[in-house]
Amino acid sequence: MARQSPARKRLLVEATKRYYQALPGSPAEEHLASRGLLGQSVAAETDRYRLGYVADPLPGHEPYRGMLAIPYLRATLDGQWSVATIRFRCLRPNCEHADHGKYMSLPGDPPRLYNTLAIVNNDDPIGITEGEFDAQTASLCGIPTTGVPGADAWRPHFRDAFAGFERVWVMYDGDKAGRMFATKVLADLPNGVGIPMPDKEDVSSFVAAHGRGALLERIKT
Ligand SMILES: [Zn+2]
């Protein structure tokens, strides 16, 4: 995997801090609260994941002004955190983006695992979902979960991160893309167990409709 320059690393940490500070009272905070994905305490969850709002972009981040910022946090050996990358989501209802509603990566950025802190903090069990918010939702339900940034973003080298776990719950969307995602991931993970969501549902919509306990029940069955 490509190493990052110290300058890029510093920029990502600075950007994460700046966008996180701009979150309170922003449209991004409103969006997170309205989706109800982050539980009762939106503040505690945004704090944990350092979600942010791009009010005042750092150099190179101008195209993401006004967007929700999702940093990919990593633990460092000295107990601090660093930032592998940031992805963004446009929140404006009537915007000019052809791919509005999709998450945007920094140019040239390869797919990475989201919420790898779940991997270093826990032994067993662990989950994998499609997307950052499903990973947060499943983690909130009590299953430490990493996210793959999109149904087609799984990479074979991701398997190494999960090799030491007895079981890996692979939670996938109830659609064709979700089933293809699960097939790919399970082919790479001998310890993987597929957990399908109902038709047309993802982890977040499932938990919103049926509650946190329902996700745990689904995994047990
Ligand atoms: Zn847009």
Coordinates of C-alpha atoms and ligand atoms in Angstrom, one line a residue:
M1 CA 0.0 0.0 0.0
A2 CA 1.3 3.4 -0.9
R3 CA 3.0 5.3 1.9
Q4 CA 1.8 8.7 2.7
S5 CA 4.1 11.7 2.8
P6 CA 4.4 13.4 6.2
A7 CA 2.9 16.6 4.7
R8 CA -0.2 14.7 3.5
K9 CA -0.6 13.1 6.9
R10 CA -0.4 16.4 8.7
L11 CA -2.9 17.9 6.3
L12 CA -5.4 15.1 6.9
V13 CA -5.1 15.4 10.7
E14 CA -5.5 19.2 10.5
A15 CA -8.5 18.8 8.1
T16 CA -10.2 16.3 10.4
K17 CA -9.8 18.6 13.4
R18 CA -11.1 21.6 11.5
Y19 CA -14.1 19.9 10.0
Y20 CA -15.0 18.3 13.3
Q21 CA -14.9 21.6 15.0
A22 CA -17.3 23.0 12.4
L23 CA -19.9 20.2 12.9
P24 CA -22.0 21.6 15.7
G25 CA -25.0 23.5 14.3
S26 CA -24.0 22.6 10.7
P27 CA -26.2 21.0 8.0
A28 CA -24.0 17.9 8.4
E29 CA -25.0 17.6 12.1
E30 CA -28.6 18.1 11.1
H31 CA -28.3 15.4 8.5
L32 CA -26.8 12.9 11.0
A33 CA -29.5 13.6 13.6
S34 CA -32.3 13.3 11.0
R35 CA -31.1 10.0 9.8
G36 CA -31.2 8.8 13.4
L37 CA -28.3 6.4 12.6
L38 CA -26.1 7.5 15.4
G39 CA -28.2 6.6 18.4
Q40 CA -29.5 8.8 21.1
S41 CA -26.3 10.7 21.6
V42 CA -25.3 12.0 18.2
A43 CA -22.6 14.0 19.9
A44 CA -20.9 11.0 21.5
E45 CA -20.9 9.1 18.2
T46 CA -19.7 12.0 16.1
D47 CA -16.9 12.5 18.7
R48 CA -15.9 8.8 18.4
Y49 CA -15.7 8.9 14.6
R50 CA -14.7 12.5 14.3
L51 CA -17.3 13.2 11.7
G52 CA -17.2 16.7 10.4
Y53 CA -18.5 19.5 8.2
V54 CA -16.4 21.2 5.5
A55 CA -17.2 24.9 6.3
D56 CA -13.8 26.2 5.5
P57 CA -11.9 23.8 3.2
L58 CA -8.1 23.2 3.5
P59 CA -6.1 23.6 0.3
G60 CA -7.2 20.9 -2.2
H61 CA -10.5 20.3 -0.5
E62 CA -12.4 23.2 -2.1
P63 CA -14.6 20.8 -4.1
Y64 CA -15.9 19.4 -0.9
R65 CA -17.1 22.7 0.7
G66 CA -20.5 22.2 2.4
M67 CA -20.1 18.5 2.6
L68 CA -20.1 15.9 5.4
A69 CA -16.5 14.7 6.1
I70 CA -15.9 11.1 7.1
P71 CA -12.3 10.6 8.3
Y72 CA -10.7 7.2 8.2
L73 CA -9.1 7.1 11.6
R74 CA -6.1 4.9 12.4
A75 CA -4.4 4.2 15.7
T76 CA -0.7 4.9 16.0
L77 CA 1.8 3.2 18.1
D78 CA 2.0 6.0 20.6
G79 CA -1.7 5.8 21.3
Q80 CA -2.7 8.8 19.2
W81 CA -4.7 8.6 16.0
S82 CA -3.8 9.4 12.5
V83 CA -6.0 9.8 9.4
A84 CA -5.6 7.5 6.4
T85 CA -8.0 9.5 4.2
I86 CA -11.2 11.4 4.3
R87 CA -14.3 10.8 2.3
F88 CA -17.1 13.3 1.7
R89 CA -20.8 13.3 1.1
C90 CA -22.7 16.2 -0.5
L91 CA -25.8 17.3 1.5
R92 CA -27.3 20.0 -0.7
P93 CA -30.7 18.9 -2.0
N94 CA -30.5 20.6 -5.4
C95 CA -26.9 20.5 -6.5
E96 CA -25.0 20.1 -9.8
H97 CA -23.3 16.8 -9.0
A98 CA -23.9 14.0 -11.5
D99 CA -23.2 11.5 -8.8
H100 CA -25.0 13.4 -6.0
G101 CA -25.7 11.3 -2.9
K102 CA -22.6 9.1 -3.5
Y103 CA -19.6 9.3 -1.3
M104 CA -16.6 11.0 -2.8
S105 CA -13.0 10.0 -2.3
L106 CA -9.9 12.2 -2.6
P107 CA -8.5 12.0 -6.2
G108 CA -6.4 8.8 -6.8
D109 CA -7.2 7.4 -3.4
P110 CA -7.5 3.6 -3.4
P111 CA -10.3 1.8 -1.4
R112 CA -9.4 1.5 2.3
L113 CA -11.1 -0.2 5.2
Y114 CA -13.2 2.1 7.4
N115 CA -13.1 1.9 11.2
T116 CA -10.1 -0.3 11.6
L117 CA -10.1 0.8 15.2
A118 CA -12.7 -2.0 15.5
I119 CA -10.0 -4.5 14.5
V120 CA -7.3 -3.4 17.0
N121 CA -9.7 -3.0 19.9
N122 CA -11.4 -6.4 19.9
D123 CA -10.8 -10.1 19.7
D124 CA -14.1 -11.7 18.7
P125 CA -16.5 -11.1 17.1
I126 CA -16.0 -8.6 14.2
G127 CA -18.2 -7.5 11.4
I128 CA -17.9 -6.2 7.8
T129 CA -20.4 -4.0 6.1
E130 CA -20.8 -2.1 2.9
G131 CA -20.2 1.6 3.7
E132 CA -19.1 3.8 6.6
F133 CA -22.5 4.4 8.2
D134 CA -23.5 0.7 8.2
A135 CA -20.2 0.0 10.0
Q136 CA -21.1 2.7 12.6
T137 CA -24.6 1.4 13.0
A138 CA -23.5 -2.2 13.5
S139 CA -20.7 -1.1 15.9
L140 CA -23.4 0.8 17.9
C141 CA -25.4 -2.4 18.1
G142 CA -22.5 -4.1 19.8
I143 CA -20.7 -5.7 16.9
P144 CA -17.3 -3.9 16.3
T145 CA -17.5 -3.5 12.5
T146 CA -15.3 -2.2 9.7
G147 CA -16.7 -0.7 6.5
V148 CA -15.8 -1.3 2.9
P149 CA -16.3 1.9 0.9
G150 CA -18.8 0.5 -1.6
A151 CA -20.1 -2.8 -2.9
D152 CA -17.3 -3.1 -5.4
A153 CA -14.5 -1.8 -3.2
W154 CA -13.4 -5.1 -1.5
R155 CA -9.7 -5.8 -2.2
P156 CA -8.1 -9.2 -1.6
H157 CA -5.4 -7.7 0.6
F158 CA -8.1 -6.6 3.1
R159 CA -8.3 -10.3 4.1
D160 CA -5.1 -10.0 6.2
A161 CA -6.8 -7.6 8.7
F162 CA -9.4 -10.3 9.5
A163 CA -7.2 -13.4 9.5
G164 CA -6.9 -13.7 13.3
F165 CA -10.6 -13.7 14.0
E166 CA -12.6 -16.8 14.7
R167 CA -15.6 -15.5 12.9
V168 CA -16.3 -12.5 10.7
W169 CA -19.9 -11.4 10.2
V170 CA -20.3 -10.2 6.6
M171 CA -23.5 -8.1 6.7
Y172 CA -24.7 -7.3 3.2
D173 CA -27.5 -5.4 1.5
G174 CA -30.6 -7.2 0.3
D175 CA -29.9 -6.5 -3.4
K176 CA -27.9 -7.8 -6.3
A177 CA -24.9 -5.6 -5.6
G178 CA -24.9 -6.7 -1.9
R179 CA -25.0 -10.4 -2.8
M180 CA -22.1 -10.0 -5.2
F181 CA -20.2 -8.1 -2.5
A182 CA -20.8 -10.9 0.0
T183 CA -19.7 -13.6 -2.5
K184 CA -16.4 -11.8 -3.1
V185 CA -15.7 -11.2 0.5
L186 CA -16.6 -14.7 1.7
A187 CA -14.4 -16.2 -1.1
D188 CA -11.4 -14.4 0.6
L189 CA -12.4 -15.1 4.2
P190 CA -12.6 -18.7 5.3
N191 CA -13.8 -17.4 8.7
G192 CA -16.5 -15.3 7.1
V193 CA -20.2 -15.9 7.7
G194 CA -22.7 -14.1 5.4
I195 CA -25.6 -12.2 7.1
P196 CA -28.0 -11.0 4.5
M197 CA -30.3 -8.1 5.1
P198 CA -34.0 -8.4 4.0
D199 CA -34.8 -7.4 0.4
K200 CA -33.9 -3.8 -0.4
E201 CA -32.6 -3.2 3.1
D202 CA -29.2 -2.3 4.4
V203 CA -27.8 -2.5 8.0
S204 CA -28.8 1.1 8.7
S205 CA -32.4 0.8 7.4
F206 CA -32.8 -2.6 9.0
V207 CA -31.8 -1.2 12.5
A208 CA -33.9 1.9 12.0
A209 CA -36.9 -0.2 11.2
H210 CA -36.5 -3.1 13.7
G211 CA -34.1 -1.9 16.4
R212 CA -30.6 -2.9 17.5
G213 CA -31.6 -6.2 19.1
A214 CA -33.0 -7.3 15.7
L215 CA -29.5 -7.1 14.1
L216 CA -28.0 -9.2 16.9
E217 CA -30.8 -11.7 16.6
R218 CA -30.2 -12.0 12.8
I219 CA -26.6 -12.8 13.4
K220 CA -27.4 -15.5 15.9
T221 CA -29.7 -17.3 13.6
Ligands
ZN1 ZN -24.4 17.0 -4.6

